mmCIF file with all atom_site columns, C-alpha atoms in Angstrom:
data_model
loop_
_atom_site.group_PDB
_atom_site.id
_atom_site.type_symbol
_atom_site.label_atom_id
_atom_site.label_alt_id
_atom_site.label_comp_id
_atom_site.label_asym_id
_atom_site.label_entity_id
_atom_site.label_seq_id
_atom_site.pdbx_PDB_ins_code
_atom_site.Cartn_x
_atom_site.Cartn_y
_atom_site.Cartn_z
_atom_site.occupancy
_atom_site.B_iso_or_equiv
_atom_site.pdbx_formal_charge
_atom_site.auth_seq_id
_atom_site.auth_comp_id
_atom_site.auth_asym_id
_atom_site.auth_atom_id
_atom_site.pdbx_PDB_model_num
ATOM 1   C CA . MET A 1 1   ? 8.748   -12.376 7.231   1.00 0.00 ? 1   MET A CA 1
ATOM 2   C CA . LYS A 1 2   ? 10.237  -9.186  6.153   1.00 0.00 ? 2   LYS A CA 1
ATOM 3   C CA . ARG A 1 3   ? 7.321   -7.944  3.993   1.00 0.00 ? 3   ARG A CA 1
ATOM 4   C CA . LEU A 1 4   ? 3.654   -8.897  3.844   1.00 0.00 ? 4   LEU A CA 1
ATOM 5   C CA . ALA A 1 5   ? 1.114   -8.201  1.077   1.00 0.00 ? 5   ALA A CA 1
ATOM 6   C CA . VAL A 1 6   ? -2.087  -6.893  2.582   1.00 0.00 ? 6   VAL A CA 1
ATOM 7   C CA . TYR A 1 7   ? -5.336  -7.268  0.664   1.00 0.00 ? 7   TYR A CA 1
ATOM 8   C CA . CYS A 1 8   ? -8.153  -5.059  1.692   1.00 0.00 ? 8   CYS A CA 1
ATOM 9   C CA . GLY A 1 9   ? -11.067 -2.914  0.412   1.00 0.00 ? 9   GLY A CA 1
ATOM 10  C CA . SER A 1 10  ? -10.667 0.734   -0.898  1.00 0.00 ? 10  SER A CA 1
ATOM 11  C CA . ALA A 1 11  ? -14.191 1.640   0.597   1.00 0.00 ? 11  ALA A CA 1
ATOM 12  C CA . THR A 1 12  ? -14.778 3.166   3.955   1.00 0.00 ? 12  THR A CA 1
ATOM 13  C CA . PRO A 1 13  ? -17.740 1.229   5.699   1.00 0.00 ? 13  PRO A CA 1
ATOM 14  C CA . ALA A 1 14  ? -19.957 3.121   8.004   1.00 0.00 ? 14  ALA A CA 1
ATOM 15  C CA . ASP A 1 15  ? -18.793 0.975   10.993  1.00 0.00 ? 15  ASP A CA 1
ATOM 16  C CA . PRO A 1 16  ? -15.357 2.366   12.242  1.00 0.00 ? 16  PRO A CA 1
ATOM 17  C CA . VAL A 1 17  ? -14.271 -1.142  13.354  1.00 0.00 ? 17  VAL A CA 1
ATOM 18  C CA . TYR A 1 18  ? -12.923 -1.831  9.913   1.00 0.00 ? 18  TYR A CA 1
ATOM 19  C CA . ILE A 1 19  ? -10.840 1.320   9.568   1.00 0.00 ? 19  ILE A CA 1
ATOM 20  C CA . ASP A 1 20  ? -9.744  0.842   13.073  1.00 0.00 ? 20  ASP A CA 1
ATOM 21  C CA . GLY A 1 21  ? -8.727  -2.664  12.494  1.00 0.00 ? 21  GLY A CA 1
ATOM 22  C CA . ALA A 1 22  ? -6.807  -1.549  9.201   1.00 0.00 ? 22  ALA A CA 1
ATOM 23  C CA . ARG A 1 23  ? -4.943  1.008   11.223  1.00 0.00 ? 23  ARG A CA 1
ATOM 24  C CA . HIS A 1 24  ? -4.019  -1.488  13.883  1.00 0.00 ? 24  HIS A CA 1
ATOM 25  C CA . VAL A 1 25  ? -2.611  -3.794  11.290  1.00 0.00 ? 25  VAL A CA 1
ATOM 26  C CA . GLY A 1 26  ? -0.386  -1.077  9.545   1.00 0.00 ? 26  GLY A CA 1
ATOM 27  C CA . ARG A 1 27  ? 0.883   0.029   12.864  1.00 0.00 ? 27  ARG A CA 1
ATOM 28  C CA . THR A 1 28  ? 1.490   -3.475  14.140  1.00 0.00 ? 28  THR A CA 1
ATOM 29  C CA . LEU A 1 29  ? 3.414   -4.496  10.973  1.00 0.00 ? 29  LEU A CA 1
ATOM 30  C CA . ALA A 1 30  ? 5.623   -1.248  11.254  1.00 0.00 ? 30  ALA A CA 1
ATOM 31  C CA . GLU A 1 31  ? 6.308   -1.924  14.981  1.00 0.00 ? 31  GLU A CA 1
ATOM 32  C CA . ARG A 1 32  ? 7.497   -5.378  14.232  1.00 0.00 ? 32  ARG A CA 1
ATOM 33  C CA . GLY A 1 33  ? 9.725   -4.349  11.314  1.00 0.00 ? 33  GLY A CA 1
ATOM 34  C CA . ILE A 1 34  ? 7.541   -5.953  8.735   1.00 0.00 ? 34  ILE A CA 1
ATOM 35  C CA . GLY A 1 35  ? 7.079   -4.020  5.439   1.00 0.00 ? 35  GLY A CA 1
ATOM 36  C CA . LEU A 1 36  ? 3.693   -3.499  3.915   1.00 0.00 ? 36  LEU A CA 1
ATOM 37  C CA . VAL A 1 37  ? 3.023   -4.309  0.275   1.00 0.00 ? 37  VAL A CA 1
ATOM 38  C CA . TYR A 1 38  ? -0.471  -3.336  -0.653  1.00 0.00 ? 38  TYR A CA 1
ATOM 39  C CA . GLY A 1 39  ? -2.717  -1.970  -3.477  1.00 0.00 ? 39  GLY A CA 1
ATOM 40  C CA . GLY A 1 40  ? -1.431  1.504   -3.563  1.00 0.00 ? 40  GLY A CA 1
ATOM 41  C CA . GLY A 1 41  ? -4.468  3.424   -2.874  1.00 0.00 ? 41  GLY A CA 1
ATOM 42  C CA . ARG A 1 42  ? -5.231  6.405   -0.535  1.00 0.00 ? 42  ARG A CA 1
ATOM 43  C CA . LEU A 1 43  ? -8.869  5.604   0.138   1.00 0.00 ? 43  LEU A CA 1
ATOM 44  C CA . GLY A 1 44  ? -10.816 3.247   2.632   1.00 0.00 ? 44  GLY A CA 1
ATOM 45  C CA . LEU A 1 45  ? -9.068  0.434   4.295   1.00 0.00 ? 45  LEU A CA 1
ATOM 46  C CA . MET A 1 46  ? -6.092  0.649   1.907   1.00 0.00 ? 46  MET A CA 1
ATOM 47  C CA . GLY A 1 47  ? -5.322  4.219   2.829   1.00 0.00 ? 47  GLY A CA 1
ATOM 48  C CA . ALA A 1 48  ? -5.823  3.520   6.698   1.00 0.00 ? 48  ALA A CA 1
ATOM 49  C CA . VAL A 1 49  ? -3.438  0.534   6.666   1.00 0.00 ? 49  VAL A CA 1
ATOM 50  C CA . ALA A 1 50  ? -0.868  2.533   4.708   1.00 0.00 ? 50  ALA A CA 1
ATOM 51  C CA . ASP A 1 51  ? -1.027  5.784   6.687   1.00 0.00 ? 51  ASP A CA 1
ATOM 52  C CA . ALA A 1 52  ? -0.680  3.821   9.934   1.00 0.00 ? 52  ALA A CA 1
ATOM 53  C CA . ALA A 1 53  ? 2.380   1.927   8.788   1.00 0.00 ? 53  ALA A CA 1
ATOM 54  C CA . LEU A 1 54  ? 3.891   5.135   7.699   1.00 0.00 ? 54  LEU A CA 1
ATOM 55  C CA . GLU A 1 55  ? 3.088   7.121   10.850  1.00 0.00 ? 55  GLU A CA 1
ATOM 56  C CA . ALA A 1 56  ? 4.789   4.312   12.824  1.00 0.00 ? 56  ALA A CA 1
ATOM 57  C CA . GLY A 1 57  ? 7.825   4.457   10.590  1.00 0.00 ? 57  GLY A CA 1
ATOM 58  C CA . GLY A 1 58  ? 7.218   1.473   8.341   1.00 0.00 ? 58  GLY A CA 1
ATOM 59  C CA . GLU A 1 59  ? 8.114   0.617   4.762   1.00 0.00 ? 59  GLU A CA 1
ATOM 60  C CA . VAL A 1 60  ? 5.145   0.894   2.555   1.00 0.00 ? 60  VAL A CA 1
ATOM 61  C CA . ILE A 1 61  ? 5.057   -0.313  -1.049  1.00 0.00 ? 61  ILE A CA 1
ATOM 62  C CA . GLY A 1 62  ? 2.044   0.330   -3.149  1.00 0.00 ? 62  GLY A CA 1
ATOM 63  C CA . VAL A 1 63  ? 1.308   -1.503  -6.376  1.00 0.00 ? 63  VAL A CA 1
ATOM 64  C CA . ILE A 1 64  ? -1.316  0.130   -8.503  1.00 0.00 ? 64  ILE A CA 1
ATOM 65  C CA . PRO A 1 65  ? -2.503  -0.307  -12.081 1.00 0.00 ? 65  PRO A CA 1
ATOM 66  C CA . GLN A 1 66  ? -2.197  2.928   -14.212 1.00 0.00 ? 66  GLN A CA 1
ATOM 67  C CA . ALA A 1 67  ? -5.968  3.115   -14.526 1.00 0.00 ? 67  ALA A CA 1
ATOM 68  C CA . LEU A 1 68  ? -6.349  3.764   -10.897 1.00 0.00 ? 68  LEU A CA 1
ATOM 69  C CA . VAL A 1 69  ? -3.506  6.345   -10.929 1.00 0.00 ? 69  VAL A CA 1
ATOM 70  C CA . ASP A 1 70  ? -5.361  8.009   -13.683 1.00 0.00 ? 70  ASP A CA 1
ATOM 71  C CA . ALA A 1 71  ? -8.545  8.031   -11.508 1.00 0.00 ? 71  ALA A CA 1
ATOM 72  C CA . GLU A 1 72  ? -6.527  9.901   -8.876  1.00 0.00 ? 72  GLU A CA 1
ATOM 73  C CA . VAL A 1 73  ? -6.731  7.097   -6.149  1.00 0.00 ? 73  VAL A CA 1
ATOM 74  C CA . ALA A 1 74  ? -2.961  6.474   -5.840  1.00 0.00 ? 74  ALA A CA 1
ATOM 75  C CA . HIS A 1 75  ? -1.213  7.314   -2.449  1.00 0.00 ? 75  HIS A CA 1
ATOM 76  C CA . ARG A 1 76  ? 1.568   9.632   -3.235  1.00 0.00 ? 76  ARG A CA 1
ATOM 77  C CA . GLY A 1 77  ? 3.267   9.426   0.209   1.00 0.00 ? 77  GLY A CA 1
ATOM 78  C CA . LEU A 1 78  ? 4.658   5.890   0.255   1.00 0.00 ? 78  LEU A CA 1
ATOM 79  C CA . THR A 1 79  ? 8.095   4.601   0.528   1.00 0.00 ? 79  THR A CA 1
ATOM 80  C CA . GLU A 1 80  ? 7.593   3.182   -3.040  1.00 0.00 ? 80  GLU A CA 1
ATOM 81  C CA . LEU A 1 81  ? 4.800   3.273   -5.602  1.00 0.00 ? 81  LEU A CA 1
ATOM 82  C CA . HIS A 1 82  ? 4.957   0.600   -8.378  1.00 0.00 ? 82  HIS A CA 1
ATOM 83  C CA . VAL A 1 83  ? 2.719   1.429   -11.152 1.00 0.00 ? 83  VAL A CA 1
ATOM 84  C CA . CYS A 1 84  ? 1.700   -1.515  -13.597 1.00 0.00 ? 84  CYS A CA 1
ATOM 85  C CA . ARG A 1 85  ? -0.519  -2.100  -16.509 1.00 0.00 ? 85  ARG A CA 1
ATOM 86  C CA . THR A 1 86  ? -2.907  -4.553  -15.401 1.00 0.00 ? 86  THR A CA 1
ATOM 87  C CA . MET A 1 87  ? -4.461  -6.392  -12.386 1.00 0.00 ? 87  MET A CA 1
ATOM 88  C CA . HIS A 1 88  ? -2.628  -9.563  -13.189 1.00 0.00 ? 88  HIS A CA 1
ATOM 89  C CA . GLU A 1 89  ? 0.660   -7.731  -13.181 1.00 0.00 ? 89  GLU A CA 1
ATOM 90  C CA . ARG A 1 90  ? -0.374  -6.164  -9.833  1.00 0.00 ? 90  ARG A CA 1
ATOM 91  C CA . LYS A 1 91  ? -1.029  -9.613  -8.256  1.00 0.00 ? 91  LYS A CA 1
ATOM 92  C CA . GLN A 1 92  ? 2.275   -11.083 -9.447  1.00 0.00 ? 92  GLN A CA 1
ATOM 93  C CA . ALA A 1 93  ? 4.010   -7.990  -7.965  1.00 0.00 ? 93  ALA A CA 1
ATOM 94  C CA . PHE A 1 94  ? 2.361   -8.761  -4.559  1.00 0.00 ? 94  PHE A CA 1
ATOM 95  C CA . THR A 1 95  ? 3.702   -12.285 -4.823  1.00 0.00 ? 95  THR A CA 1
ATOM 96  C CA . ASP A 1 96  ? 7.076   -11.337 -5.910  1.00 0.00 ? 96  ASP A CA 1
ATOM 97  C CA . LEU A 1 97  ? 7.572   -8.520  -3.264  1.00 0.00 ? 97  LEU A CA 1
ATOM 98  C CA . SER A 1 98  ? 6.036   -10.234 -0.326  1.00 0.00 ? 98  SER A CA 1
ATOM 99  C CA . ASP A 1 99  ? 6.806   -13.114 2.166   1.00 0.00 ? 99  ASP A CA 1
ATOM 100 C CA . GLY A 1 100 ? 3.015   -14.043 2.698   1.00 0.00 ? 100 GLY A CA 1
ATOM 101 C CA . PHE A 1 101 ? -0.532  -12.516 2.517   1.00 0.00 ? 101 PHE A CA 1
ATOM 102 C CA . VAL A 1 102 ? -2.857  -11.024 4.940   1.00 0.00 ? 102 VAL A CA 1
ATOM 103 C CA . THR A 1 103 ? -6.485  -10.357 3.874   1.00 0.00 ? 103 THR A CA 1
ATOM 104 C CA . LEU A 1 104 ? -8.506  -7.799  5.753   1.00 0.00 ? 104 LEU A CA 1
ATOM 105 C CA . PRO A 1 105 ? -12.278 -6.959  5.011   1.00 0.00 ? 105 PRO A CA 1
ATOM 106 C CA . GLY A 1 106 ? -12.971 -5.972  1.401   1.00 0.00 ? 106 GLY A CA 1
ATOM 107 C CA . GLY A 1 107 ? -15.128 -6.679  -1.532  1.00 0.00 ? 107 GLY A CA 1
ATOM 108 C CA . THR A 1 108 ? -14.611 -8.444  -4.844  1.00 0.00 ? 108 THR A CA 1
ATOM 109 C CA . GLY A 1 109 ? -11.143 -7.241  -5.592  1.00 0.00 ? 109 GLY A CA 1
ATOM 110 C CA . THR A 1 110 ? -9.958  -8.362  -2.117  1.00 0.00 ? 110 THR A CA 1
ATOM 111 C CA . MET A 1 111 ? -11.581 -11.802 -2.652  1.00 0.00 ? 111 MET A CA 1
ATOM 112 C CA . ASP A 1 112 ? -9.930  -12.147 -6.098  1.00 0.00 ? 112 ASP A CA 1
ATOM 113 C CA . GLU A 1 113 ? -6.510  -11.484 -4.489  1.00 0.00 ? 113 GLU A CA 1
ATOM 114 C CA . LEU A 1 114 ? -7.184  -14.028 -1.665  1.00 0.00 ? 114 LEU A CA 1
ATOM 115 C CA . TRP A 1 115 ? -8.462  -16.814 -3.905  1.00 0.00 ? 115 TRP A CA 1
ATOM 116 C CA . GLU A 1 116 ? -5.355  -16.426 -6.228  1.00 0.00 ? 116 GLU A CA 1
ATOM 117 C CA . ALA A 1 117 ? -3.011  -16.525 -3.401  1.00 0.00 ? 117 ALA A CA 1
ATOM 118 C CA . LEU A 1 118 ? -4.659  -19.772 -2.098  1.00 0.00 ? 118 LEU A CA 1
ATOM 119 C CA . SER A 1 119 ? -4.825  -21.294 -5.606  1.00 0.00 ? 119 SER A CA 1
ATOM 120 C CA . TRP A 1 120 ? -1.201  -20.541 -6.228  1.00 0.00 ? 120 TRP A CA 1
ATOM 121 C CA . ALA A 1 121 ? -0.281  -22.056 -2.968  1.00 0.00 ? 121 ALA A CA 1
ATOM 122 C CA . GLN A 1 122 ? -2.196  -25.266 -3.777  1.00 0.00 ? 122 GLN A CA 1
ATOM 123 C CA . LEU A 1 123 ? -0.432  -25.437 -7.259  1.00 0.00 ? 123 LEU A CA 1
ATOM 124 C CA . GLY A 1 124 ? 3.018   -24.749 -5.856  1.00 0.00 ? 124 GLY A CA 1
ATOM 125 C CA . TYR A 1 125 ? 3.532   -21.286 -7.502  1.00 0.00 ? 125 TYR A CA 1
ATOM 126 C CA . HIS A 1 126 ? 4.484   -20.023 -4.026  1.00 0.00 ? 126 HIS A CA 1
ATOM 127 C CA . ALA A 1 127 ? 4.981   -21.381 -0.581  1.00 0.00 ? 127 ALA A CA 1
ATOM 128 C CA . LYS A 1 128 ? 4.042   -18.354 1.401   1.00 0.00 ? 128 LYS A CA 1
ATOM 129 C CA . PRO A 1 129 ? 1.511   -18.356 4.301   1.00 0.00 ? 129 PRO A CA 1
ATOM 130 C CA . VAL A 1 130 ? -1.955  -16.942 3.392   1.00 0.00 ? 130 VAL A CA 1
ATOM 131 C CA . GLY A 1 131 ? -3.590  -15.358 6.394   1.00 0.00 ? 131 GLY A CA 1
ATOM 132 C CA . LEU A 1 132 ? -7.254  -14.011 6.854   1.00 0.00 ? 132 LEU A CA 1
ATOM 133 C CA . LEU A 1 133 ? -7.887  -11.600 9.543   1.00 0.00 ? 133 LEU A CA 1
ATOM 134 C CA . ASN A 1 134 ? -11.493 -11.950 10.583  1.00 0.00 ? 134 ASN A CA 1
ATOM 135 C CA . VAL A 1 135 ? -12.224 -8.463  11.832  1.00 0.00 ? 135 VAL A CA 1
ATOM 136 C CA . ALA A 1 136 ? -15.385 -8.248  13.855  1.00 0.00 ? 136 ALA A CA 1
ATOM 137 C CA . GLY A 1 137 ? -16.529 -11.650 12.366  1.00 0.00 ? 137 GLY A CA 1
ATOM 138 C CA . PHE A 1 138 ? -16.522 -10.099 8.835   1.00 0.00 ? 138 PHE A CA 1
ATOM 139 C CA . TYR A 1 139 ? -15.391 -13.531 7.389   1.00 0.00 ? 139 TYR A CA 1
ATOM 140 C CA . ASP A 1 140 ? -17.526 -15.902 9.446   1.00 0.00 ? 140 ASP A CA 1
ATOM 141 C CA . GLY A 1 141 ? -19.464 -16.847 6.298   1.00 0.00 ? 141 GLY A CA 1
ATOM 142 C CA . LEU A 1 142 ? -16.492 -17.301 4.207   1.00 0.00 ? 142 LEU A CA 1
ATOM 143 C CA . ILE A 1 143 ? -14.921 -19.422 6.905   1.00 0.00 ? 143 ILE A CA 1
ATOM 144 C CA . ALA A 1 144 ? -17.895 -21.653 6.901   1.00 0.00 ? 144 ALA A CA 1
ATOM 145 C CA . PHE A 1 145 ? -17.938 -21.821 3.113   1.00 0.00 ? 145 PHE A CA 1
ATOM 146 C CA . THR A 1 146 ? -14.322 -22.984 3.157   1.00 0.00 ? 146 THR A CA 1
ATOM 147 C CA . ALA A 1 147 ? -15.228 -25.700 5.711   1.00 0.00 ? 147 ALA A CA 1
ATOM 148 C CA . LYS A 1 148 ? -17.958 -26.759 3.400   1.00 0.00 ? 148 LYS A CA 1
ATOM 149 C CA . MET A 1 149 ? -15.589 -26.962 0.362   1.00 0.00 ? 149 MET A CA 1
ATOM 150 C CA . ILE A 1 150 ? -13.218 -29.135 2.602   1.00 0.00 ? 150 ILE A CA 1
ATOM 151 C CA . GLU A 1 151 ? -16.120 -31.213 3.767   1.00 0.00 ? 151 GLU A CA 1
ATOM 152 C CA . VAL A 1 152 ? -17.416 -31.962 0.109   1.00 0.00 ? 152 VAL A CA 1
ATOM 153 C CA . GLY A 1 153 ? -14.130 -32.542 -1.236  1.00 0.00 ? 153 GLY A CA 1
ATOM 154 C CA . PHE A 1 154 ? -13.402 -29.462 -3.361  1.00 0.00 ? 154 PHE A CA 1
ATOM 155 C CA . ILE A 1 155 ? -10.551 -28.569 -1.302  1.00 0.00 ? 155 ILE A CA 1
ATOM 156 C CA . ARG A 1 156 ? -8.376  -31.522 -0.585  1.00 0.00 ? 156 ARG A CA 1
ATOM 157 C CA . ALA A 1 157 ? -7.672  -32.547 3.055   1.00 0.00 ? 157 ALA A CA 1
ATOM 158 C CA . GLN A 1 158 ? -3.922  -31.815 2.358   1.00 0.00 ? 158 GLN A CA 1
ATOM 159 C CA . HIS A 1 159 ? -4.774  -28.073 1.546   1.00 0.00 ? 159 HIS A CA 1
ATOM 160 C CA . ALA A 1 160 ? -7.208  -27.571 4.493   1.00 0.00 ? 160 ALA A CA 1
ATOM 161 C CA . ASP A 1 161 ? -4.722  -25.588 6.330   1.00 0.00 ? 161 ASP A CA 1
ATOM 162 C CA . ILE A 1 162 ? -3.399  -23.267 3.613   1.00 0.00 ? 162 ILE A CA 1
ATOM 163 C CA . LEU A 1 163 ? -5.914  -20.540 4.743   1.00 0.00 ? 163 LEU A CA 1
ATOM 164 C CA . ILE A 1 164 ? -4.701  -19.376 8.174   1.00 0.00 ? 164 ILE A CA 1
ATOM 165 C CA . VAL A 1 165 ? -7.360  -17.608 10.228  1.00 0.00 ? 165 VAL A CA 1
ATOM 166 C CA . ALA A 1 166 ? -7.333  -15.551 13.329  1.00 0.00 ? 166 ALA A CA 1
ATOM 167 C CA . ASP A 1 167 ? -9.353  -12.761 14.919  1.00 0.00 ? 167 ASP A CA 1
ATOM 168 C CA . THR A 1 168 ? -6.300  -10.533 15.800  1.00 0.00 ? 168 THR A CA 1
ATOM 169 C CA . ILE A 1 169 ? -3.321  -9.462  13.694  1.00 0.00 ? 169 ILE A CA 1
ATOM 170 C CA . GLU A 1 170 ? -0.988  -10.615 16.600  1.00 0.00 ? 170 GLU A CA 1
ATOM 171 C CA . ALA A 1 171 ? -2.513  -14.069 16.652  1.00 0.00 ? 171 ALA A CA 1
ATOM 172 C CA . LEU A 1 172 ? -2.345  -14.206 12.839  1.00 0.00 ? 172 LEU A CA 1
ATOM 173 C CA . LEU A 1 173 ? 1.245   -13.298 12.523  1.00 0.00 ? 173 LEU A CA 1
ATOM 174 C CA . GLY A 1 174 ? 2.047   -15.903 15.096  1.00 0.00 ? 174 GLY A CA 1
ATOM 175 C CA . LYS A 1 175 ? 0.266   -18.582 13.251  1.00 0.00 ? 175 LYS A CA 1
ATOM 176 C CA . MET A 1 176 ? 1.709   -17.470 9.851   1.00 0.00 ? 176 MET A CA 1
ATOM 177 C CA . ALA A 1 177 ? 5.330   -17.611 11.233  1.00 0.00 ? 177 ALA A CA 1
ATOM 178 C CA . ALA A 1 178 ? 4.721   -21.083 12.472  1.00 0.00 ? 178 ALA A CA 1
ATOM 179 C CA . ALA A 1 179 ? 3.098   -22.389 9.125   1.00 0.00 ? 179 ALA A CA 1
ATOM 180 C CA . GLU A 1 180 ? 4.586   -25.132 7.288   1.00 0.00 ? 180 GLU A CA 1
ATOM 181 C CA . PRO A 1 181 ? 4.275   -25.182 3.519   1.00 0.00 ? 181 PRO A CA 1
ATOM 182 C CA . VAL A 1 182 ? 1.588   -27.735 2.227   1.00 0.00 ? 182 VAL A CA 1
ATOM 183 C CA . LYS A 1 183 ? 2.105   -30.454 -0.228  1.00 0.00 ? 183 LYS A CA 1
ATOM 184 C CA . THR A 1 184 ? 1.249   -28.996 -3.496  1.00 0.00 ? 184 THR A CA 1
ATOM 185 C CA . ILE A 1 185 ? -0.847  -30.533 -6.220  1.00 0.00 ? 185 ILE A CA 1
ATOM 186 C CA . GLN A 1 186 ? 2.271   -31.362 -8.214  1.00 0.00 ? 186 GLN A CA 1
ATOM 187 C CA . GLN A 1 187 ? 3.695   -33.104 -5.263  1.00 0.00 ? 187 GLN A CA 1
ATOM 188 C CA . ILE A 1 188 ? 0.453   -34.963 -4.569  1.00 0.00 ? 188 ILE A CA 1
ATOM 189 C CA . GLY A 1 189 ? 0.586   -36.548 -8.013  1.00 0.00 ? 189 GLY A CA 1
ATOM 190 C CA . ALA A 1 190 ? -2.446  -37.364 -10.322 1.00 0.00 ? 190 ALA A CA 1
ATOM 191 C CA . ARG A 1 191 ? -3.189  -40.667 -8.838  1.00 0.00 ? 191 ARG A CA 1
ATOM 192 C CA . ASP A 1 192 ? -3.730  -39.118 -5.340  1.00 0.00 ? 192 ASP A CA 1
ATOM 193 C CA . LEU A 1 193 ? -5.858  -36.419 -6.499  1.00 0.00 ? 193 LEU A CA 1
#
């Protein structure tokens, strides 16, 4: 994995564990020679992950829609800053520029990015690992909800392992590196759905 897209919030929660976790991710990626592709912002977890990667000498590529540049939230000190027109273009760029996806804590935008990465993996639009970093148990409820979707049958058994979960970035990177692509919906075929 030469580059990873990191999805995370632009907010700064009161509990410093989230900013500290984002900084640790940025530093770890840089130390391992893994480039960071992220939302291009300078605020919250986005800014923390980017700044830490830059401070550790890492490559940091931001992808941000023009509307957010106009709102003056773009990080201007990155290796590269790609400005796009829409959020759809932004998510496509994340996929095109990265070898996998890591989701840190965040809100609705972060969830949108995660769900699209998962959905695209199921459909076969990419065969890249999709990781979820469960910082301080933030995603415990989501992990339980995902298990429920599998139990009920809304996520096929063949796709149960698409979402790779760990509590530390080190463990997550190890799991992602070892991940095998899943059988896509097209490969499964209509009769087996």
